[in-house]
Tab-separated table of C-alpha atoms in Angstrom:
chain	number	residue	atom	x	y	z
A	153	MET	CA	-64.291	-4.577	102.958
A	154	THR	CA	-64.845	-5.686	99.380
A	155	ASP	CA	-67.127	-3.269	97.634
A	156	SER	CA	-69.500	-6.037	96.498
A	157	LEU	CA	-70.155	-7.223	100.233
A	158	LYS	CA	-73.243	-6.052	102.130
A	159	PRO	CA	-72.541	-3.956	105.351
A	160	PRO	CA	-72.272	-6.059	108.402
A	161	ALA	CA	-74.947	-3.778	110.149
A	162	LEU	CA	-77.491	-5.149	107.550
A	163	LEU	CA	-77.045	-8.522	108.851
A	164	GLU	CA	-77.389	-7.238	112.471
A	165	GLN	CA	-80.657	-5.889	111.477
A	166	ARG	CA	-81.894	-9.065	110.063
A	167	LEU	CA	-80.762	-10.965	113.169
A	168	GLY	CA	-82.445	-8.359	115.299
A	169	LEU	CA	-79.456	-7.839	117.513
A	170	PRO	CA	-75.735	-6.140	117.552
A	171	ILE	CA	-72.888	-8.186	117.531
A	172	ASP	CA	-69.293	-7.107	118.231
A	173	PRO	CA	-67.750	-5.855	115.055
A	174	VAL	CA	-64.575	-7.924	115.411
A	175	LEU	CA	-66.326	-11.320	116.168
A	176	LEU	CA	-68.902	-10.597	113.532
A	177	GLU	CA	-66.203	-9.985	110.874
A	178	GLN	CA	-64.200	-13.183	112.005
A	179	ALA	CA	-67.613	-15.098	111.818
A	180	LEU	CA	-68.172	-14.069	108.080
A	181	THR	CA	-64.357	-14.695	107.126
A	182	HIS	CA	-63.841	-17.885	105.199
A	183	ARG	CA	-60.407	-19.544	105.393
A	184	SER	CA	-59.922	-19.050	101.674
A	185	PHE	CA	-59.975	-15.142	102.387
A	186	SER	CA	-57.603	-15.760	105.145
A	187	TYR	CA	-54.952	-17.619	102.840
A	188	GLU	CA	-55.044	-14.739	100.485
A	189	ASN	CA	-54.942	-11.929	103.053
A	190	GLY	CA	-52.114	-12.634	105.689
A	191	HIS	CA	-53.698	-15.404	107.440
A	192	CYS	CA	-56.410	-13.196	109.341
A	193	PRO	CA	-58.371	-15.110	111.884
A	194	THR	CA	-61.271	-17.405	110.138
A	195	ASN	CA	-64.615	-18.513	111.238
A	196	GLU	CA	-63.505	-21.985	112.026
A	197	ARG	CA	-63.263	-21.592	115.697
A	198	LEU	CA	-66.451	-19.816	115.922
A	199	GLU	CA	-68.299	-22.424	113.654
A	200	PHE	CA	-66.972	-25.033	116.370
A	201	LEU	CA	-68.617	-23.183	119.139
A	202	GLY	CA	-71.686	-22.283	117.355
A	203	ASP	CA	-72.342	-25.962	116.572
A	204	SER	CA	-72.202	-26.961	120.204
A	205	VAL	CA	-74.610	-23.954	120.992
A	206	LEU	CA	-77.093	-25.036	118.448
A	207	GLY	CA	-76.848	-28.655	119.619
A	208	VAL	CA	-77.617	-27.612	123.211
A	209	VAL	CA	-80.600	-25.328	122.268
A	210	VAL	CA	-82.218	-27.822	119.843
A	211	THR	CA	-81.717	-30.812	121.880
A	212	SER	CA	-83.223	-29.240	124.937
A	213	THR	CA	-86.299	-27.935	122.908
A	214	LEU	CA	-86.807	-31.455	121.352
A	215	TYR	CA	-86.495	-33.053	124.699
A	216	HIS	CA	-89.083	-30.746	126.344
A	217	ALA	CA	-91.504	-30.903	123.110
A	218	HIS	CA	-91.513	-34.605	122.967
A	219	PRO	CA	-91.574	-36.049	126.577
A	220	ASP	CA	-92.548	-39.805	125.301
A	221	LEU	CA	-90.036	-40.238	122.542
A	222	PRO	CA	-86.986	-42.453	123.121
A	223	GLU	CA	-83.414	-41.049	122.595
A	224	GLY	CA	-83.163	-42.752	119.178
A	225	GLN	CA	-86.219	-40.824	117.499
A	226	LEU	CA	-85.113	-37.473	119.310
A	227	ALA	CA	-81.654	-37.866	117.808
A	228	LYS	CA	-83.002	-38.515	114.296
A	229	PHE	CA	-85.064	-35.267	114.522
A	230	ARG	CA	-82.165	-33.123	115.808
A	231	SER	CA	-80.147	-34.542	113.074
A	232	HIS	CA	-82.449	-32.800	110.444
A	233	VAL	CA	-82.430	-29.443	112.423
A	234	VAL	CA	-78.711	-29.186	112.759
A	235	SER	CA	-77.999	-30.627	109.311
A	236	ALA	CA	-75.849	-28.715	106.920
A	237	LYS	CA	-78.569	-28.701	104.611
A	238	ALA	CA	-80.934	-27.119	107.163
A	239	LEU	CA	-78.280	-24.549	108.388
A	240	ALA	CA	-77.644	-23.575	104.578
A	241	ALA	CA	-81.281	-23.060	104.018
A	242	VAL	CA	-81.395	-20.577	106.989
A	243	GLY	CA	-78.369	-18.998	105.951
A	244	ARG	CA	-79.868	-18.482	102.246
A	245	GLU	CA	-82.973	-16.847	104.086
A	246	LEU	CA	-80.702	-14.351	105.579
A	247	GLU	CA	-78.824	-13.889	102.261
A	248	LEU	CA	-75.712	-14.688	104.367
A	249	GLY	CA	-73.704	-15.217	101.437
A	250	ASP	CA	-73.837	-11.654	100.546
A	251	PHE	CA	-71.735	-10.865	103.649
A	252	LEU	CA	-69.129	-13.521	103.490
A	253	ARG	CA	-65.332	-12.733	103.023
A	254	LEU	CA	-64.164	-15.152	100.401
A	255	GLY	CA	-60.827	-15.621	98.541
A	256	LYS	CA	-61.054	-14.991	94.897
A	257	GLY	CA	-60.883	-18.471	93.861
A	258	GLU	CA	-63.807	-19.510	96.100
A	259	GLU	CA	-65.639	-16.462	94.890
A	260	ALA	CA	-65.040	-17.553	91.266
A	261	THR	CA	-66.488	-21.049	91.741
A	262	GLY	CA	-69.742	-19.929	93.572
A	263	GLY	CA	-68.810	-20.061	96.980
A	264	ARG	CA	-71.432	-17.671	98.149
A	265	ASP	CA	-74.062	-20.074	97.610
A	266	LYS	CA	-72.216	-23.394	98.565
A	267	SER	CA	-74.131	-25.046	101.185
A	268	SER	CA	-71.071	-26.168	103.182
A	269	ILE	CA	-69.681	-22.596	103.362
A	270	LEU	CA	-73.179	-21.104	104.240
A	271	ALA	CA	-73.799	-23.777	107.009
A	272	ASP	CA	-70.280	-23.181	108.519
A	273	ALA	CA	-70.871	-19.316	108.487
A	274	MET	CA	-74.394	-19.740	110.162
A	275	GLU	CA	-72.791	-21.636	113.052
A	276	ALA	CA	-69.966	-19.293	113.176
A	277	VAL	CA	-72.499	-16.340	113.627
A	278	LEU	CA	-74.358	-18.135	116.447
A	279	GLY	CA	-70.923	-18.603	118.065
A	280	ALA	CA	-70.299	-14.960	117.888
A	281	VAL	CA	-73.556	-14.148	119.237
A	282	TYR	CA	-73.037	-16.474	122.101
A	283	LEU	CA	-69.667	-14.907	122.861
A	284	ASP	CA	-70.920	-11.274	122.472
A	285	HIS	CA	-74.250	-11.972	124.597
A	286	ASP	CA	-75.039	-15.030	126.420
A	287	LEU	CA	-76.948	-18.403	126.051
A	288	ASP	CA	-80.359	-16.996	126.588
A	289	THR	CA	-79.919	-14.309	123.756
A	290	VAL	CA	-78.474	-16.958	121.235
A	291	GLY	CA	-81.132	-19.295	122.453
A	292	GLU	CA	-83.964	-16.685	121.514
A	293	LEU	CA	-82.224	-16.055	118.105
A	294	ILE	CA	-82.010	-20.042	117.352
A	295	HIS	CA	-85.843	-20.264	118.153
A	296	ARG	CA	-86.572	-17.304	115.742
A	297	LEU	CA	-84.466	-18.770	112.989
A	298	PHE	CA	-85.125	-22.472	113.435
A	299	ASP	CA	-88.452	-23.179	115.102
A	300	LYS	CA	-89.994	-23.999	111.869
A	301	LEU	CA	-87.383	-26.496	111.214
A	302	ILE	CA	-87.703	-27.936	114.852
A	303	GLU	CA	-91.506	-28.033	114.609
A	304	ALA	CA	-91.320	-29.735	111.101
A	305	SER	CA	-88.590	-32.087	112.063
A	306	ALA	CA	-91.062	-34.891	113.171
A	307	GLY	CA	-92.620	-34.939	109.792
A	308	LEU	CA	-89.262	-35.321	107.837
A	309	GLY	CA	-87.728	-38.519	106.505
A	310	ALA	CA	-86.642	-39.730	109.796
A	311	GLY	CA	-90.143	-39.300	111.574
A	312	LEU	CA	-91.776	-41.242	108.672
A	313	ASP	CA	-89.190	-43.854	108.202
A	314	TRP	CA	-91.612	-46.869	108.561
A	315	LYS	CA	-88.893	-49.324	107.747
A	316	THR	CA	-86.857	-48.276	110.443
A	317	SER	CA	-89.870	-48.189	113.027
A	318	LEU	CA	-90.940	-51.568	111.901
A	319	GLN	CA	-87.353	-53.261	112.404
A	320	GLU	CA	-87.248	-51.490	115.946
A	321	LEU	CA	-90.732	-53.050	116.882
A	322	THR	CA	-89.958	-56.281	115.588
A	323	ALA	CA	-86.765	-56.383	117.578
A	324	GLU	CA	-88.648	-55.269	120.558
A	325	HIS	CA	-91.018	-58.424	120.406
A	326	SER	CA	-88.370	-60.651	119.270
A	327	LEU	CA	-90.157	-61.326	116.039
A	328	GLY	CA	-87.257	-61.576	113.449
A	329	VAL	CA	-85.946	-59.169	110.847
A	330	PRO	CA	-88.713	-57.918	108.248
A	331	ALA	CA	-87.896	-59.332	104.629
A	332	TYR	CA	-89.131	-57.274	101.621
A	333	LEU	CA	-90.084	-58.745	98.230
A	334	VAL	CA	-90.689	-56.139	95.485
A	335	ASP	CA	-92.436	-56.606	92.119
A	336	GLU	CA	-92.396	-54.067	89.323
A	337	GLU	CA	-94.517	-53.856	86.168
A	338	GLY	CA	-95.082	-51.348	83.476
A	339	PRO	CA	-92.650	-49.751	80.856
A	340	GLU	CA	-89.448	-48.248	81.754
A	341	HIS	CA	-90.830	-44.604	81.806
A	342	ASP	CA	-94.098	-45.480	83.780
A	343	LYS	CA	-93.208	-48.586	86.088
A	344	SER	CA	-95.086	-49.347	89.400
A	345	PHE	CA	-93.827	-51.322	92.234
A	346	THR	CA	-95.487	-53.740	94.663
A	347	ALA	CA	-93.555	-54.327	97.918
A	348	ARG	CA	-94.678	-57.179	100.367
A	349	VAL	CA	-93.019	-57.474	103.824
A	350	HIS	CA	-92.794	-60.884	105.794
A	351	VAL	CA	-91.914	-61.017	109.609
A	352	GLY	CA	-91.177	-64.504	110.415
A	353	GLU	CA	-93.992	-66.771	109.045
A	354	GLN	CA	-96.449	-63.894	108.838
A	355	ASP	CA	-97.228	-61.914	105.545
A	356	TYR	CA	-98.876	-58.308	105.513
A	357	PRO	CA	-100.644	-56.445	103.028
A	358	ALA	CA	-98.734	-55.227	100.337
A	359	GLY	CA	-97.683	-51.506	99.488
A	360	GLN	CA	-97.547	-50.029	95.993
A	361	GLY	CA	-96.073	-47.046	94.707
A	362	ARG	CA	-94.177	-45.330	91.883
A	363	SER	CA	-90.792	-46.294	93.370
A	364	LYS	CA	-89.418	-49.244	95.198
A	365	LYS	CA	-88.686	-46.992	98.238
A	366	ILE	CA	-92.115	-45.677	98.532
A	367	ALA	CA	-93.600	-49.094	97.996
A	368	GLU	CA	-91.582	-50.669	100.798
A	369	GLN	CA	-92.517	-47.610	103.011
A	370	ILE	CA	-96.096	-48.369	102.624
A	371	ALA	CA	-95.597	-52.055	103.152
A	372	ALA	CA	-93.629	-51.491	106.407
A	373	GLU	CA	-96.323	-49.174	107.579
A	374	HIS	CA	-99.185	-51.725	107.077
A	375	ALA	CA	-96.936	-54.510	109.015
A	376	TYR	CA	-96.060	-52.122	111.611
A	377	ARG	CA	-99.845	-51.018	112.363
A	378	SER	CA	-100.807	-54.754	112.326
A	379	ILE	CA	-97.904	-55.766	114.689
A	380	ARG	CA	-98.428	-52.909	117.078
A	381	LYS	CA	-102.250	-53.695	117.150
A	382	GLU	CA	-101.552	-57.222	118.009
A	383	PHE	CA	-98.607	-56.823	120.596
A	384	GLY	CA	-98.677	-52.972	121.557
A	385	SER	CA	-95.513	-50.824	122.067
A	386	ALA	CA	-94.439	-48.135	124.375
A	387	LYS	CA	-93.047	-46.417	121.287
A	388	ALA	CA	-94.700	-43.716	119.352
A	389	GLU	CA	-95.130	-44.263	115.703
A	390	PRO	CA	-93.989	-42.033	113.024
A	391	GLU	CA	-97.395	-40.195	112.324
A	392	GLU	CA	-97.721	-39.545	116.130
A	393	THR	CA	-94.557	-37.806	116.302
A	394	ALA	CA	-95.434	-35.305	113.714
A	395	LYS	CA	-96.813	-32.620	116.095
A	396	PRO	CA	-95.316	-31.561	119.284
A	397	LYS	CA	-97.521	-31.689	122.231
A	398	PRO	CA	-99.406	-28.516	122.690
A	399	GLY	CA	-97.756	-25.854	125.195
A	400	ALA	CA	-94.594	-28.292	125.188
A	401	ARG	CA	-92.276	-25.644	123.198
A	402	GLU	CA	-89.372	-24.596	125.417
A	403	PRO	CA	-89.704	-21.254	127.112
A	404	LYS	CA	-88.119	-18.471	125.011
A	405	ASP	CA	-86.350	-17.149	128.269
A	406	GLY	CA	-83.874	-19.983	127.704
A	407	LYS	CA	-84.260	-21.360	131.453
A	408	ASP	CA	-84.596	-24.885	130.105
A	409	VAL	CA	-81.091	-24.824	128.580
A	410	ARG	CA	-79.339	-22.880	131.330
A	411	GLY	CA	-78.475	-25.924	133.150
A	412	LEU	CA	-76.291	-26.869	130.185
A	413	LYS	CA	-74.371	-23.500	130.080
A	414	ASP	CA	-71.328	-24.945	131.865
A	415	ALA	CA	-70.967	-27.490	128.971
A	416	VAL	CA	-71.054	-24.866	126.361
A	417	ASP	CA	-68.783	-22.364	128.363
A	418	ALA	CA	-66.213	-25.332	128.487
A	419	ALA	CA	-65.679	-25.277	124.662
A	420	ALA	CA	-66.013	-21.453	124.341
A	421	PRO	CA	-62.828	-19.601	123.621
A	422	VAL	CA	-62.140	-16.331	125.366
A	423	LYS	CA	-63.574	-13.393	123.567
A	424	ASP	CA	-60.318	-11.469	123.497
A	425	ALA	CA	-58.511	-14.376	121.906
A	426	GLU	CA	-61.222	-14.648	119.268
A	427	GLY	CA	-60.855	-10.961	118.313
A	428	ALA	CA	-56.964	-11.226	118.135
């Protein structure tokens, strides 16, 4: 072990459970280290497995937390939780970079704080936990690490994308594609934007903001609410998806994901092979 690395036992302490030392070492081994040290096993296979495990748990949780949302909206929420940005953020909270085995070149270029490396390593750690324990155990770990992201996912960009929601609503009622007109005023350093949206022959209240994007989103919200009031819709609007239904959170015992275990097992390498 490189002198500057923190001991894996400290990471186990932060995760709250022991992990097979061979699997954990592999989960923390970047390919750059392998290239410089006799091509020892890297974390790429464990990363592949961890990605699948994370997807299963997050998908099941969102499915049960939002029983009325359509597939497309659930997919948007999931994409935020399992994104490289989110994974890297969780890795930084754990100070995962301090445990990584990197090649000298990667080390010299700040690899310990690269989002892509942290995200991959985080998935690899989840894969190692799954192999050493089971789906229930890794599910509990994922909830501890990711529940805040899961709960907040409905309040992120996809959940507040009024332009997308408006387009879906107008398509649902065959009203045509929304068209936006944006005016700007003020000096270059202090511009304000006014956006108007037209759907068919109908105009809707304008939206104003400090950027074109914000103005269009506000205008889209005005149009969305007007159209929904007139026609109705079975689909939830963005703000209504911002909070999971009370008591809808997936049980921590992982029973809701147990039925998907076979799918994960099919992608799982044999533990002995991983440690080879």
